[in-house]
PDB file of C-alpha atoms in Angstrom:
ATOM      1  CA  UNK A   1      -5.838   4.826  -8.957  1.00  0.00           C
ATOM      2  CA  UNK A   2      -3.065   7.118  -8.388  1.00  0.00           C
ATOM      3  CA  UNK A   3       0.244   5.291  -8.267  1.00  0.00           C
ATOM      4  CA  UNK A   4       3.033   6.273  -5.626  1.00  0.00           C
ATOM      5  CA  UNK A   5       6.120   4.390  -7.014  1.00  0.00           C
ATOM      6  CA  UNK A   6       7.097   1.150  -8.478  1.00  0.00           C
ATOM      7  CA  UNK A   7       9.956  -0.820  -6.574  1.00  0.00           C
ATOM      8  CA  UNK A   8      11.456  -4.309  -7.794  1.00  0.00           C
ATOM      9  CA  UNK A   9       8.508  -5.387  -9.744  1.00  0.00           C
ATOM     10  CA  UNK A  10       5.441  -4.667  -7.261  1.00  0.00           C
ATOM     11  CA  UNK A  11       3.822  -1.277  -7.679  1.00  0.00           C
ATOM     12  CA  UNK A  12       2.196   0.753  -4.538  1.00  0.00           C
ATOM     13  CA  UNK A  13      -1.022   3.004  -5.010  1.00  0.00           C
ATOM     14  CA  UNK A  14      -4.077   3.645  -3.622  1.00  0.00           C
ATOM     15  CA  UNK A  15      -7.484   4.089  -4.903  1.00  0.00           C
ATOM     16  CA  UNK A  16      -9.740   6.938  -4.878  1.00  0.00           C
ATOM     17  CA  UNK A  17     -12.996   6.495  -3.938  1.00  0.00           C
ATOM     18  CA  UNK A  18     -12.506   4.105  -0.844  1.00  0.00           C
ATOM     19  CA  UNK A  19     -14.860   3.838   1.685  1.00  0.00           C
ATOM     20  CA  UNK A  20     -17.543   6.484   2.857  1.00  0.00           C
ATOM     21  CA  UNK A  21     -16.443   7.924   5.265  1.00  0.00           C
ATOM     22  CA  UNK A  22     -13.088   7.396   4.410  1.00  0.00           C
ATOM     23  CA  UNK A  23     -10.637   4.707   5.241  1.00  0.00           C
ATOM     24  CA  UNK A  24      -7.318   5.842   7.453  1.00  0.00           C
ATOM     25  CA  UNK A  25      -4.374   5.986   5.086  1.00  0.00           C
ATOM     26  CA  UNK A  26      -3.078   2.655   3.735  1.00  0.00           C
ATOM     27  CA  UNK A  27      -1.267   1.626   0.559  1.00  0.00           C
ATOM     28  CA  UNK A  28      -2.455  -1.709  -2.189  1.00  0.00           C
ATOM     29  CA  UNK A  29       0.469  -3.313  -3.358  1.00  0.00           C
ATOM     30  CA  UNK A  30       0.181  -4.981  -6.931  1.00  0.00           C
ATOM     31  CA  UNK A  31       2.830  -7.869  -8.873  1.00  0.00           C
ATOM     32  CA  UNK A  32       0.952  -9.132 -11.304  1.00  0.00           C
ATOM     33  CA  UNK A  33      -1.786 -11.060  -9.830  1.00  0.00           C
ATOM     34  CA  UNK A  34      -1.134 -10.906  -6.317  1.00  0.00           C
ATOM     35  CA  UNK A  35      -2.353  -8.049  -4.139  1.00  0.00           C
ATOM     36  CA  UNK A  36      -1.979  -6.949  -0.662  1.00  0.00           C
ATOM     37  CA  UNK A  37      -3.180  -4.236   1.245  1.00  0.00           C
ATOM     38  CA  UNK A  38      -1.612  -2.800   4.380  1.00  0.00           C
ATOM     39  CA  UNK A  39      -2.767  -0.233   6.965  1.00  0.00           C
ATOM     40  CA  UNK A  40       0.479   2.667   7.634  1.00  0.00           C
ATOM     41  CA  UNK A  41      -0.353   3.359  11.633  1.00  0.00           C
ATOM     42  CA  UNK A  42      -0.387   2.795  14.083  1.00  0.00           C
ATOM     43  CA  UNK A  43       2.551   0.805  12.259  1.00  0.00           C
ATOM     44  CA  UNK A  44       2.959  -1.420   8.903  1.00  0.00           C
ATOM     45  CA  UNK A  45       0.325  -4.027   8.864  1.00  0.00           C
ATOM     46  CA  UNK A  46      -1.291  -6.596   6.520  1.00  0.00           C
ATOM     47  CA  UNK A  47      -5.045  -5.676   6.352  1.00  0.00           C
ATOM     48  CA  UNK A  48      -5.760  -8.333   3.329  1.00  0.00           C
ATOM     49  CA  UNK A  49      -3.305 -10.311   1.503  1.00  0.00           C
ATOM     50  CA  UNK A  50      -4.003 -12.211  -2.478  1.00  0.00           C
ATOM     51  CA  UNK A  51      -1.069 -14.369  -3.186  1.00  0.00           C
ATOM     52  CA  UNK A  52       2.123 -12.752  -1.634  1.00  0.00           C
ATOM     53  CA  UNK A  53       4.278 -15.111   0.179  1.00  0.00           C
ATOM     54  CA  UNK A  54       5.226 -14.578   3.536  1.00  0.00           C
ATOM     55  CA  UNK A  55       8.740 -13.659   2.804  1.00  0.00           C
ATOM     56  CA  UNK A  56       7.373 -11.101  -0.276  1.00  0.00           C
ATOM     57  CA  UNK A  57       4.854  -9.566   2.757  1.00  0.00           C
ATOM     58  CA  UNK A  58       8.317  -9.041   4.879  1.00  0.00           C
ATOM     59  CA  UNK A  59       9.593  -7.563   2.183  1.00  0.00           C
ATOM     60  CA  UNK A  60       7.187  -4.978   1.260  1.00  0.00           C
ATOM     61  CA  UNK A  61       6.485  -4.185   4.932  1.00  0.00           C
ATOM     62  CA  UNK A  62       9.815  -3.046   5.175  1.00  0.00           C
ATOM     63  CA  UNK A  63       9.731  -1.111   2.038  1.00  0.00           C
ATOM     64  CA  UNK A  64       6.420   0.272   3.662  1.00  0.00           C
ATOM     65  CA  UNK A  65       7.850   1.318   6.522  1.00  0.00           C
ATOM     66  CA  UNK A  66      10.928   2.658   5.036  1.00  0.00           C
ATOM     67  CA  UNK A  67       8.728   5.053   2.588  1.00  0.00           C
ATOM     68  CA  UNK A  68       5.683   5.199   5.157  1.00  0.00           C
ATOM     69  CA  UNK A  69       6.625   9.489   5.266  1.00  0.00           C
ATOM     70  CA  UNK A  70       5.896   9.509   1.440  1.00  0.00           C
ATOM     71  CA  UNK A  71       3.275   7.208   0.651  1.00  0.00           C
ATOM     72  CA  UNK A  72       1.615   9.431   3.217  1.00  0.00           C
ATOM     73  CA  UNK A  73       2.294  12.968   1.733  1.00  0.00           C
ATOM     74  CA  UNK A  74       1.415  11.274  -1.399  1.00  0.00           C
ATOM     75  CA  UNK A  75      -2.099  10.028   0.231  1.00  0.00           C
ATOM     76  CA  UNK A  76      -2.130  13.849   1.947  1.00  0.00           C
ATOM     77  CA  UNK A  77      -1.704  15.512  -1.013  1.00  0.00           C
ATOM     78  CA  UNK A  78      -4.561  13.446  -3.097  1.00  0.00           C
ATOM     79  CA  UNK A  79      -7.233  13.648  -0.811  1.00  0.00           C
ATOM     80  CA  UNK A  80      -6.698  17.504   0.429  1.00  0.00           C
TER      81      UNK A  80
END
């Protein structure tokens, strides 16, 4: 599960072996036991969400789209 960065508690990865074929690039988001998952484009969007509050999805989202350039190189660079 290769791990992009850790910001304010919540850490953002992805996971290797997802999907066959494939799923388009998207990022998990982990604090403690909650868990959301959200898709990078056509823009920042909850695909599943485990126990984040709504103002903890707003936050991430904009963390998301503020770091969207290198979660994707990060997901680029992985799965070249």
């Amino acid at each position: 599960m290769p791990l992009v960065f850790r910001h304010d508690g919540y850490r953002f990865h992805f996971y290797s072996n997802e999907g066959d074929p494939r799923e388009p690039p998207h990022i998990h988001v982990t604090r403690e036991r909650d868990t959301a998952k959200f898709w990078l484009r056509p823009e920042v969007n909850v695909a599943y969400n485990k126990g984040l509050s709504r103002r903890a999805l707003a936050e991430v989202s904009a963390i998301i789209e503020a770091r969207r350039d290198e979660i994707e190189g990060a997901w680029n660079d992985h799965f070249a």
